[in-house]
Amino acid sequence: MDTSIALEKEEMSETILKSETTPHEKKEMNPETALEKQIEIYRRMNGEERLLIGLRLHELSCEIARDGIRAQFPTANSMQVEEKLKERLRLAYEL
């Protein structure tokens, strides 16, 4: 995975956590409260911010798929990896 994407995701998570909690808040975090908090944050964002998150998630998933393709086809060059990625995306749209 591209380390810049991973670092950006980590920084975004840290920023959200810092901006959403105060030093005096001590809430129990579980999957349900995390999801509620995440939805609450998304609702406060404008459309451009939500779109940017969606595009970043898409690029992250493509990087993960590329890594999987490289593992499956270690001799594939970058053009072949991209072609296999496009093929996988086409198959996903057909589902």
PDB file of N, CA and C in Angstrom:
ATOM      1  N   MET A   1       0.840  -1.173   0.000  1.00  0.00           N
ATOM      2  CA  MET A   1       0.000   0.000   0.000  1.00  0.00           C
ATOM      3  C   MET A   1       0.889   1.242   0.000  1.00  0.00           C
ATOM      4  N   ASP A   2       0.453   2.285  -0.679  1.00  0.00           N
ATOM      5  CA  ASP A   2       1.178   3.545  -0.729  1.00  0.00           C
ATOM      6  C   ASP A   2       1.220   4.129   0.675  1.00  0.00           C
ATOM      7  N   THR A   3       2.423   4.357   1.180  1.00  0.00           N
ATOM      8  CA  THR A   3       2.554   4.848   2.556  1.00  0.00           C
ATOM      9  C   THR A   3       1.967   6.238   2.734  1.00  0.00           C
ATOM     10  N   SER A   4       1.965   7.056   1.674  1.00  0.00           N
ATOM     11  CA  SER A   4       1.397   8.400   1.815  1.00  0.00           C
ATOM     12  C   SER A   4      -0.104   8.334   2.054  1.00  0.00           C
ATOM     13  N   ILE A   5      -0.784   7.369   1.420  1.00  0.00           N
ATOM     14  CA  ILE A   5      -2.223   7.209   1.640  1.00  0.00           C
ATOM     15  C   ILE A   5      -2.474   6.727   3.056  1.00  0.00           C
ATOM     16  N   ALA A   6      -1.679   5.765   3.505  1.00  0.00           N
ATOM     17  CA  ALA A   6      -1.841   5.240   4.861  1.00  0.00           C
ATOM     18  C   ALA A   6      -1.591   6.328   5.898  1.00  0.00           C
ATOM     19  N   LEU A   7      -0.541   7.129   5.702  1.00  0.00           N
ATOM     20  CA  LEU A   7      -0.249   8.212   6.637  1.00  0.00           C
ATOM     21  C   LEU A   7      -1.344   9.258   6.628  1.00  0.00           C
ATOM     22  N   GLU A   8      -1.863   9.579   5.439  1.00  0.00           N
ATOM     23  CA  GLU A   8      -2.926  10.572   5.332  1.00  0.00           C
ATOM     24  C   GLU A   8      -4.174  10.089   6.068  1.00  0.00           C
ATOM     25  N   LYS A   9      -4.502   8.804   5.910  1.00  0.00           N
ATOM     26  CA  LYS A   9      -5.656   8.234   6.591  1.00  0.00           C
ATOM     27  C   LYS A   9      -5.460   8.294   8.102  1.00  0.00           C
ATOM     28  N   GLU A  10      -4.267   7.954   8.574  1.00  0.00           N
ATOM     29  CA  GLU A  10      -3.970   7.984  10.001  1.00  0.00           C
ATOM     30  C   GLU A  10      -4.058   9.411  10.540  1.00  0.00           C
ATOM     31  N   GLU A  11      -3.509  10.376   9.790  1.00  0.00           N
ATOM     32  CA  GLU A  11      -3.562  11.770  10.224  1.00  0.00           C
ATOM     33  C   GLU A  11      -4.998  12.264  10.284  1.00  0.00           C
ATOM     34  N   MET A  12      -5.832  11.861   9.291  1.00  0.00           N
ATOM     35  CA  MET A  12      -7.223  12.281   9.273  1.00  0.00           C
ATOM     36  C   MET A  12      -7.956  11.726  10.489  1.00  0.00           C
ATOM     37  N   SER A  13      -7.694  10.459  10.823  1.00  0.00           N
ATOM     38  CA  SER A  13      -8.330   9.841  11.986  1.00  0.00           C
ATOM     39  C   SER A  13      -7.931  10.552  13.270  1.00  0.00           C
ATOM     40  N   GLU A  14      -6.644  10.863  13.395  1.00  0.00           N
ATOM     41  CA  GLU A  14      -6.171  11.560  14.592  1.00  0.00           C
ATOM     42  C   GLU A  14      -6.789  12.948  14.701  1.00  0.00           C
ATOM     43  N   THR A  15      -6.897  13.645  13.585  1.00  0.00           N
ATOM     44  CA  THR A  15      -7.492  14.982  13.580  1.00  0.00           C
ATOM     45  C   THR A  15      -8.944  14.922  14.009  1.00  0.00           C
ATOM     46  N   ILE A  16      -9.681  13.948  13.488  1.00  0.00           N
ATOM     47  CA  ILE A  16     -11.092  13.801  13.845  1.00  0.00           C
ATOM     48  C   ILE A  16     -11.213  13.503  15.331  1.00  0.00           C
ATOM     49  N   LEU A  17     -10.401  12.583  15.829  1.00  0.00           N
ATOM     50  CA  LEU A  17     -10.477  12.241  17.249  1.00  0.00           C
ATOM     51  C   LEU A  17     -10.149  13.433  18.132  1.00  0.00           C
ATOM     52  N   LYS A  18      -9.112  14.188  17.773  1.00  0.00           N
ATOM     53  CA  LYS A  18      -8.730  15.354  18.581  1.00  0.00           C
ATOM     54  C   LYS A  18      -9.817  16.413  18.565  1.00  0.00           C
ATOM     55  N   SER A  19     -10.438  16.620  17.400  1.00  0.00           N
ATOM     56  CA  SER A  19     -11.437  17.679  17.290  1.00  0.00           C
ATOM     57  C   SER A  19     -12.771  17.278  17.890  1.00  0.00           C
ATOM     58  N   GLU A  20     -12.998  15.996  18.079  1.00  0.00           N
ATOM     59  CA  GLU A  20     -14.294  15.533  18.544  1.00  0.00           C
ATOM     60  C   GLU A  20     -14.360  15.240  20.030  1.00  0.00           C
ATOM     61  N   THR A  21     -13.233  15.204  20.710  1.00  0.00           N
ATOM     62  CA  THR A  21     -13.258  14.904  22.140  1.00  0.00           C
ATOM     63  C   THR A  21     -12.532  16.005  22.906  1.00  0.00           C
ATOM     64  N   THR A  22     -13.002  16.230  24.096  1.00  0.00           N
ATOM     65  CA  THR A  22     -12.344  17.185  24.973  1.00  0.00           C
ATOM     66  C   THR A  22     -11.569  16.392  26.018  1.00  0.00           C
ATOM     67  N   PRO A  23     -10.613  17.029  26.668  1.00  0.00           N
ATOM     68  CA  PRO A  23      -9.824  16.295  27.674  1.00  0.00           C
ATOM     69  C   PRO A  23     -10.673  15.698  28.790  1.00  0.00           C
ATOM     70  N   HIS A  24     -11.841  16.288  29.070  1.00  0.00           N
ATOM     71  CA  HIS A  24     -12.678  15.821  30.161  1.00  0.00           C
ATOM     72  C   HIS A  24     -13.616  14.693  29.745  1.00  0.00           C
ATOM     73  N   GLU A  25     -13.725  14.465  28.438  1.00  0.00           N
ATOM     74  CA  GLU A  25     -14.617  13.410  27.950  1.00  0.00           C
ATOM     75  C   GLU A  25     -13.957  12.055  28.108  1.00  0.00           C
ATOM     76  N   LYS A  26     -14.681  11.133  28.677  1.00  0.00           N
ATOM     77  CA  LYS A  26     -14.208   9.759  28.798  1.00  0.00           C
ATOM     78  C   LYS A  26     -15.377   8.863  28.394  1.00  0.00           C
ATOM     79  N   LYS A  27     -15.553   8.659  27.097  1.00  0.00           N
ATOM     80  CA  LYS A  27     -16.643   7.825  26.627  1.00  0.00           C
ATOM     81  C   LYS A  27     -16.117   6.442  26.296  1.00  0.00           C
ATOM     82  N   GLU A  28     -16.959   5.465  26.563  1.00  0.00           N
ATOM     83  CA  GLU A  28     -16.636   4.094  26.182  1.00  0.00           C
ATOM     84  C   GLU A  28     -16.848   3.972  24.685  1.00  0.00           C
ATOM     85  N   MET A  29     -15.798   3.577  23.956  1.00  0.00           N
ATOM     86  CA  MET A  29     -15.908   3.454  22.519  1.00  0.00           C
ATOM     87  C   MET A  29     -16.115   1.992  22.162  1.00  0.00           C
ATOM     88  N   ASN A  30     -17.196   1.735  21.461  1.00  0.00           N
ATOM     89  CA  ASN A  30     -17.474   0.410  20.938  1.00  0.00           C
ATOM     90  C   ASN A  30     -17.902   0.589  19.488  1.00  0.00           C
ATOM     91  N   PRO A  31     -18.096  -0.473  18.735  1.00  0.00           N
ATOM     92  CA  PRO A  31     -18.431  -0.311  17.314  1.00  0.00           C
ATOM     93  C   PRO A  31     -19.674   0.542  17.065  1.00  0.00           C
ATOM     94  N   GLU A  32     -20.676   0.399  17.909  1.00  0.00           N
ATOM     95  CA  GLU A  32     -21.915   1.161  17.704  1.00  0.00           C
ATOM     96  C   GLU A  32     -21.691   2.660  17.909  1.00  0.00           C
ATOM     97  N   THR A  33     -21.014   3.024  19.019  1.00  0.00           N
ATOM     98  CA  THR A  33     -20.776   4.446  19.267  1.00  0.00           C
ATOM     99  C   THR A  33     -19.795   5.016  18.249  1.00  0.00           C
ATOM    100  N   ALA A  34     -18.845   4.211  17.791  1.00  0.00           N
ATOM    101  CA  ALA A  34     -17.904   4.675  16.766  1.00  0.00           C
ATOM    102  C   ALA A  34     -18.651   4.981  15.473  1.00  0.00           C
ATOM    103  N   LEU A  35     -19.566   4.103  15.083  1.00  0.00           N
ATOM    104  CA  LEU A  35     -20.353   4.326  13.870  1.00  0.00           C
ATOM    105  C   LEU A  35     -21.226   5.574  14.007  1.00  0.00           C
ATOM    106  N   GLU A  36     -21.879   5.733  15.155  1.00  0.00           N
ATOM    107  CA  GLU A  36     -22.700   6.927  15.388  1.00  0.00           C
ATOM    108  C   GLU A  36     -21.857   8.196  15.278  1.00  0.00           C
ATOM    109  N   LYS A  37     -20.671   8.167  15.879  1.00  0.00           N
ATOM    110  CA  LYS A  37     -19.771   9.316  15.854  1.00  0.00           C
ATOM    111  C   LYS A  37     -19.331   9.612  14.416  1.00  0.00           C
ATOM    112  N   GLN A  38     -18.999   8.559  13.678  1.00  0.00           N
ATOM    113  CA  GLN A  38     -18.563   8.723  12.301  1.00  0.00           C
ATOM    114  C   GLN A  38     -19.677   9.340  11.453  1.00  0.00           C
ATOM    115  N   ILE A  39     -20.891   8.854  11.596  1.00  0.00           N
ATOM    116  CA  ILE A  39     -22.025   9.398  10.841  1.00  0.00           C
ATOM    117  C   ILE A  39     -22.263  10.851  11.223  1.00  0.00           C
ATOM    118  N   GLU A  40     -22.172  11.150  12.509  1.00  0.00           N
ATOM    119  CA  GLU A  40     -22.334  12.524  12.990  1.00  0.00           C
ATOM    120  C   GLU A  40     -21.309  13.450  12.326  1.00  0.00           C
ATOM    121  N   ILE A  41     -20.067  12.994  12.242  1.00  0.00           N
ATOM    122  CA  ILE A  41     -19.001  13.790  11.619  1.00  0.00           C
ATOM    123  C   ILE A  41     -19.289  13.985  10.130  1.00  0.00           C
ATOM    124  N   TYR A  42     -19.686  12.899   9.451  1.00  0.00           N
ATOM    125  CA  TYR A  42     -19.999  13.006   8.019  1.00  0.00           C
ATOM    126  C   TYR A  42     -21.139  13.987   7.762  1.00  0.00           C
ATOM    127  N   ARG A  43     -22.134  14.005   8.626  1.00  0.00           N
ATOM    128  CA  ARG A  43     -23.278  14.910   8.439  1.00  0.00           C
ATOM    129  C   ARG A  43     -22.874  16.378   8.561  1.00  0.00           C
ATOM    130  N   ARG A  44     -21.835  16.643   9.350  1.00  0.00           N
ATOM    131  CA  ARG A  44     -21.378  18.032   9.491  1.00  0.00           C
ATOM    132  C   ARG A  44     -20.493  18.470   8.329  1.00  0.00           C
ATOM    133  N   MET A  45     -20.022  17.515   7.527  1.00  0.00           N
ATOM    134  CA  MET A  45     -19.165  17.843   6.391  1.00  0.00           C
ATOM    135  C   MET A  45     -20.006  18.348   5.226  1.00  0.00           C
ATOM    136  N   ASN A  46     -19.372  19.151   4.385  1.00  0.00           N
ATOM    137  CA  ASN A  46     -20.063  19.555   3.168  1.00  0.00           C
ATOM    138  C   ASN A  46     -19.864  18.469   2.107  1.00  0.00           C
ATOM    139  N   GLY A  47     -20.552  18.604   0.996  1.00  0.00           N
ATOM    140  CA  GLY A  47     -20.493  17.595  -0.060  1.00  0.00           C
ATOM    141  C   GLY A  47     -19.100  17.381  -0.610  1.00  0.00           C
ATOM    142  N   GLU A  48     -18.345  18.452  -0.739  1.00  0.00           N
ATOM    143  CA  GLU A  48     -16.983  18.342  -1.271  1.00  0.00           C
ATOM    144  C   GLU A  48     -16.099  17.501  -0.352  1.00  0.00           C
ATOM    145  N   GLU A  49     -16.237  17.705   0.951  1.00  0.00           N
ATOM    146  CA  GLU A  49     -15.434  16.933   1.912  1.00  0.00           C
ATOM    147  C   GLU A  49     -15.795  15.450   1.864  1.00  0.00           C
ATOM    148  N   ARG A  50     -17.101  15.160   1.785  1.00  0.00           N
ATOM    149  CA  ARG A  50     -17.531  13.755   1.714  1.00  0.00           C
ATOM    150  C   ARG A  50     -17.077  13.114   0.413  1.00  0.00           C
ATOM    151  N   LEU A  51     -17.145  13.858  -0.688  1.00  0.00           N
ATOM    152  CA  LEU A  51     -16.684  13.337  -1.969  1.00  0.00           C
ATOM    153  C   LEU A  51     -15.196  13.035  -1.917  1.00  0.00           C
ATOM    154  N   LEU A  52     -14.423  13.919  -1.325  1.00  0.00           N
ATOM    155  CA  LEU A  52     -12.981  13.710  -1.203  1.00  0.00           C
ATOM    156  C   LEU A  52     -12.677  12.434  -0.409  1.00  0.00           C
ATOM    157  N   ILE A  53     -13.415  12.197   0.657  1.00  0.00           N
ATOM    158  CA  ILE A  53     -13.230  10.973   1.436  1.00  0.00           C
ATOM    159  C   ILE A  53     -13.546   9.757   0.565  1.00  0.00           C
ATOM    160  N   GLY A  54     -14.632   9.818  -0.173  1.00  0.00           N
ATOM    161  CA  GLY A  54     -14.999   8.708  -1.052  1.00  0.00           C
ATOM    162  C   GLY A  54     -13.933   8.428  -2.090  1.00  0.00           C
ATOM    163  N   LEU A  55     -13.392   9.483  -2.689  1.00  0.00           N
ATOM    164  CA  LEU A  55     -12.347   9.308  -3.698  1.00  0.00           C
ATOM    165  C   LEU A  55     -11.077   8.729  -3.089  1.00  0.00           C
ATOM    166  N   ARG A  56     -10.740   9.179  -1.886  1.00  0.00           N
ATOM    167  CA  ARG A  56      -9.553   8.636  -1.208  1.00  0.00           C
ATOM    168  C   ARG A  56      -9.748   7.162  -0.852  1.00  0.00           C
ATOM    169  N   LEU A  57     -10.955   6.811  -0.417  1.00  0.00           N
ATOM    170  CA  LEU A  57     -11.233   5.408  -0.111  1.00  0.00           C
ATOM    171  C   LEU A  57     -11.146   4.545  -1.368  1.00  0.00           C
ATOM    172  N   HIS A  58     -11.635   5.079  -2.485  1.00  0.00           N
ATOM    173  CA  HIS A  58     -11.551   4.350  -3.754  1.00  0.00           C
ATOM    174  C   HIS A  58     -10.083   4.131  -4.127  1.00  0.00           C
ATOM    175  N   GLU A  59      -9.274   5.167  -4.017  1.00  0.00           N
ATOM    176  CA  GLU A  59      -7.855   5.033  -4.353  1.00  0.00           C
ATOM    177  C   GLU A  59      -7.161   4.059  -3.405  1.00  0.00           C
ATOM    178  N   LEU A  60      -7.519   4.090  -2.132  1.00  0.00           N
ATOM    179  CA  LEU A  60      -6.953   3.152  -1.169  1.00  0.00           C
ATOM    180  C   LEU A  60      -7.321   1.714  -1.535  1.00  0.00           C
ATOM    181  N   SER A  61      -8.577   1.490  -1.894  1.00  0.00           N
ATOM    182  CA  SER A  61      -8.993   0.133  -2.263  1.00  0.00           C
ATOM    183  C   SER A  61      -8.298  -0.318  -3.541  1.00  0.00           C
ATOM    184  N   CYS A  62      -8.063   0.598  -4.480  1.00  0.00           N
ATOM    185  CA  CYS A  62      -7.332   0.248  -5.703  1.00  0.00           C
ATOM    186  C   CYS A  62      -5.887  -0.112  -5.375  1.00  0.00           C
ATOM    187  N   GLU A  63      -5.267   0.611  -4.445  1.00  0.00           N
ATOM    188  CA  GLU A  63      -3.891   0.284  -4.040  1.00  0.00           C
ATOM    189  C   GLU A  63      -3.818  -1.095  -3.399  1.00  0.00           C
ATOM    190  N   ILE A  64      -4.806  -1.413  -2.573  1.00  0.00           N
ATOM    191  CA  ILE A  64      -4.843  -2.730  -1.939  1.00  0.00           C
ATOM    192  C   ILE A  64      -5.013  -3.812  -2.998  1.00  0.00           C
ATOM    193  N   ALA A  65      -5.895  -3.554  -3.974  1.00  0.00           N
ATOM    194  CA  ALA A  65      -6.091  -4.516  -5.064  1.00  0.00           C
ATOM    195  C   ALA A  65      -4.810  -4.673  -5.873  1.00  0.00           C
ATOM    196  N   ARG A  66      -4.111  -3.562  -6.150  1.00  0.00           N
ATOM    197  CA  ARG A  66      -2.842  -3.648  -6.883  1.00  0.00           C
ATOM    198  C   ARG A  66      -1.833  -4.515  -6.127  1.00  0.00           C
ATOM    199  N   ASP A  67      -1.763  -4.319  -4.813  1.00  0.00           N
ATOM    200  CA  ASP A  67      -0.855  -5.129  -4.000  1.00  0.00           C
ATOM    201  C   ASP A  67      -1.210  -6.613  -4.117  1.00  0.00           C
ATOM    202  N   GLY A  68      -2.492  -6.921  -4.100  1.00  0.00           N
ATOM    203  CA  GLY A  68      -2.936  -8.301  -4.247  1.00  0.00           C
ATOM    204  C   GLY A  68      -2.591  -8.868  -5.612  1.00  0.00           C
ATOM    205  N   ILE A  69      -2.748  -8.043  -6.651  1.00  0.00           N
ATOM    206  CA  ILE A  69      -2.409  -8.472  -8.006  1.00  0.00           C
ATOM    207  C   ILE A  69      -0.913  -8.737  -8.108  1.00  0.00           C
ATOM    208  N   ARG A  70      -0.102  -7.850  -7.538  1.00  0.00           N
ATOM    209  CA  ARG A  70       1.354  -8.048  -7.565  1.00  0.00           C
ATOM    210  C   ARG A  70       1.753  -9.328  -6.826  1.00  0.00           C
ATOM    211  N   ALA A  71       1.058  -9.627  -5.740  1.00  0.00           N
ATOM    212  CA  ALA A  71       1.349 -10.852  -4.991  1.00  0.00           C
ATOM    213  C   ALA A  71       0.944 -12.084  -5.803  1.00  0.00           C
ATOM    214  N   GLN A  72      -0.173 -11.960  -6.503  1.00  0.00           N
ATOM    215  CA  GLN A  72      -0.663 -13.078  -7.298  1.00  0.00           C
ATOM    216  C   GLN A  72       0.147 -13.272  -8.584  1.00  0.00           C
ATOM    217  N   PHE A  73       0.615 -12.163  -9.154  1.00  0.00           N
ATOM    218  CA  PHE A  73       1.378 -12.182 -10.402  1.00  0.00           C
ATOM    219  C   PHE A  73       2.691 -11.422 -10.207  1.00  0.00           C
ATOM    220  N   PRO A  74       3.664 -12.028  -9.526  1.00  0.00           N
ATOM    221  CA  PRO A  74       4.899 -11.315  -9.164  1.00  0.00           C
ATOM    222  C   PRO A  74       5.716 -10.818 -10.357  1.00  0.00           C
ATOM    223  N   THR A  75       5.543 -11.415 -11.520  1.00  0.00           N
ATOM    224  CA  THR A  75       6.325 -10.993 -12.684  1.00  0.00           C
ATOM    225  C   THR A  75       5.606  -9.931 -13.515  1.00  0.00           C
ATOM    226  N   ALA A  76       4.405  -9.548 -13.119  1.00  0.00           N
ATOM    227  CA  ALA A  76       3.636  -8.558 -13.886  1.00  0.00           C
ATOM    228  C   ALA A  76       4.279  -7.180 -13.778  1.00  0.00           C
ATOM    229  N   ASN A  77       4.355  -6.488 -14.915  1.00  0.00           N
ATOM    230  CA  ASN A  77       4.854  -5.117 -14.890  1.00  0.00           C
ATOM    231  C   ASN A  77       3.706  -4.173 -14.522  1.00  0.00           C
ATOM    232  N   SER A  78       3.994  -2.905 -14.369  1.00  0.00           N
ATOM    233  CA  SER A  78       2.974  -1.957 -13.897  1.00  0.00           C
ATOM    234  C   SER A  78       1.796  -1.851 -14.863  1.00  0.00           C
ATOM    235  N   MET A  79       2.049  -1.960 -16.155  1.00  0.00           N
ATOM    236  CA  MET A  79       0.960  -1.883 -17.118  1.00  0.00           C
ATOM    237  C   MET A  79       0.045  -3.111 -17.006  1.00  0.00           C
ATOM    238  N   GLN A  80       0.634  -4.267 -16.789  1.00  0.00           N
ATOM    239  CA  GLN A  80      -0.153  -5.488 -16.620  1.00  0.00           C
ATOM    240  C   GLN A  80      -0.964  -5.444 -15.323  1.00  0.00           C
ATOM    241  N   VAL A  81      -0.369  -4.892 -14.276  1.00  0.00           N
ATOM    242  CA  VAL A  81      -1.086  -4.752 -13.008  1.00  0.00           C
ATOM    243  C   VAL A  81      -2.305  -3.853 -13.202  1.00  0.00           C
ATOM    244  N   GLU A  82      -2.122  -2.740 -13.903  1.00  0.00           N
ATOM    245  CA  GLU A  82      -3.242  -1.824 -14.153  1.00  0.00           C
ATOM    246  C   GLU A  82      -4.329  -2.490 -14.992  1.00  0.00           C
ATOM    247  N   GLU A  83      -3.939  -3.284 -15.966  1.00  0.00           N
ATOM    248  CA  GLU A  83      -4.914  -3.975 -16.809  1.00  0.00           C
ATOM    249  C   GLU A  83      -5.725  -4.981 -15.985  1.00  0.00           C
ATOM    250  N   LYS A  84      -5.052  -5.707 -15.115  1.00  0.00           N
ATOM    251  CA  LYS A  84      -5.753  -6.663 -14.249  1.00  0.00           C
ATOM    252  C   LYS A  84      -6.674  -5.937 -13.268  1.00  0.00           C
ATOM    253  N   LEU A  85      -6.239  -4.774 -12.787  1.00  0.00           N
ATOM    254  CA  LEU A  85      -7.092  -3.970 -11.906  1.00  0.00           C
ATOM    255  C   LEU A  85      -8.351  -3.535 -12.647  1.00  0.00           C
ATOM    256  N   LYS A  86      -8.191  -3.049 -13.871  1.00  0.00           N
ATOM    257  CA  LYS A  86      -9.355  -2.637 -14.670  1.00  0.00           C
ATOM    258  C   LYS A  86     -10.307  -3.804 -14.894  1.00  0.00           C
ATOM    259  N   GLU A  87      -9.726  -4.980 -15.133  1.00  0.00           N
ATOM    260  CA  GLU A  87     -10.544  -6.174 -15.337  1.00  0.00           C
ATOM    261  C   GLU A  87     -11.357  -6.483 -14.075  1.00  0.00           C
ATOM    262  N   ARG A  88     -10.716  -6.391 -12.925  1.00  0.00           N
ATOM    263  CA  ARG A  88     -11.414  -6.646 -11.664  1.00  0.00           C
ATOM    264  C   ARG A  88     -12.514  -5.612 -11.414  1.00  0.00           C
ATOM    265  N   LEU A  89     -12.237  -4.372 -11.741  1.00  0.00           N
ATOM    266  CA  LEU A  89     -13.251  -3.321 -11.564  1.00  0.00           C
ATOM    267  C   LEU A  89     -14.445  -3.568 -12.496  1.00  0.00           C
ATOM    268  N   ARG A  90     -14.160  -3.979 -13.737  1.00  0.00           N
ATOM    269  CA  ARG A  90     -15.240  -4.289 -14.685  1.00  0.00           C
ATOM    270  C   ARG A  90     -16.113  -5.426 -14.138  1.00  0.00           C
ATOM    271  N   LEU A  91     -15.462  -6.464 -13.624  1.00  0.00           N
ATOM    272  CA  LEU A  91     -16.209  -7.595 -13.062  1.00  0.00           C
ATOM    273  C   LEU A  91     -17.070  -7.151 -11.883  1.00  0.00           C
ATOM    274  N   ALA A  92     -16.551  -6.275 -11.061  1.00  0.00           N
ATOM    275  CA  ALA A  92     -17.313  -5.781  -9.905  1.00  0.00           C
ATOM    276  C   ALA A  92     -18.543  -5.012 -10.357  1.00  0.00           C
ATOM    277  N   TYR A  93     -18.431  -4.232 -11.419  1.00  0.00           N
ATOM    278  CA  TYR A  93     -19.589  -3.475 -11.913  1.00  0.00           C
ATOM    279  C   TYR A  93     -20.651  -4.385 -12.503  1.00  0.00           C
ATOM    280  N   GLU A  94     -20.242  -5.550 -12.996  1.00  0.00           N
ATOM    281  CA  GLU A  94     -21.190  -6.490 -13.593  1.00  0.00           C
ATOM    282  C   GLU A  94     -22.005  -7.237 -12.553  1.00  0.00           C
ATOM    283  N   LEU A  95     -21.542  -7.241 -11.311  1.00  0.00           N
ATOM    284  CA  LEU A  95     -22.277  -7.962 -10.254  1.00  0.00           C
ATOM    285  C   LEU A  95     -23.589  -7.341  -9.930  1.00  0.00           C
TER     286      LEU A  95
END
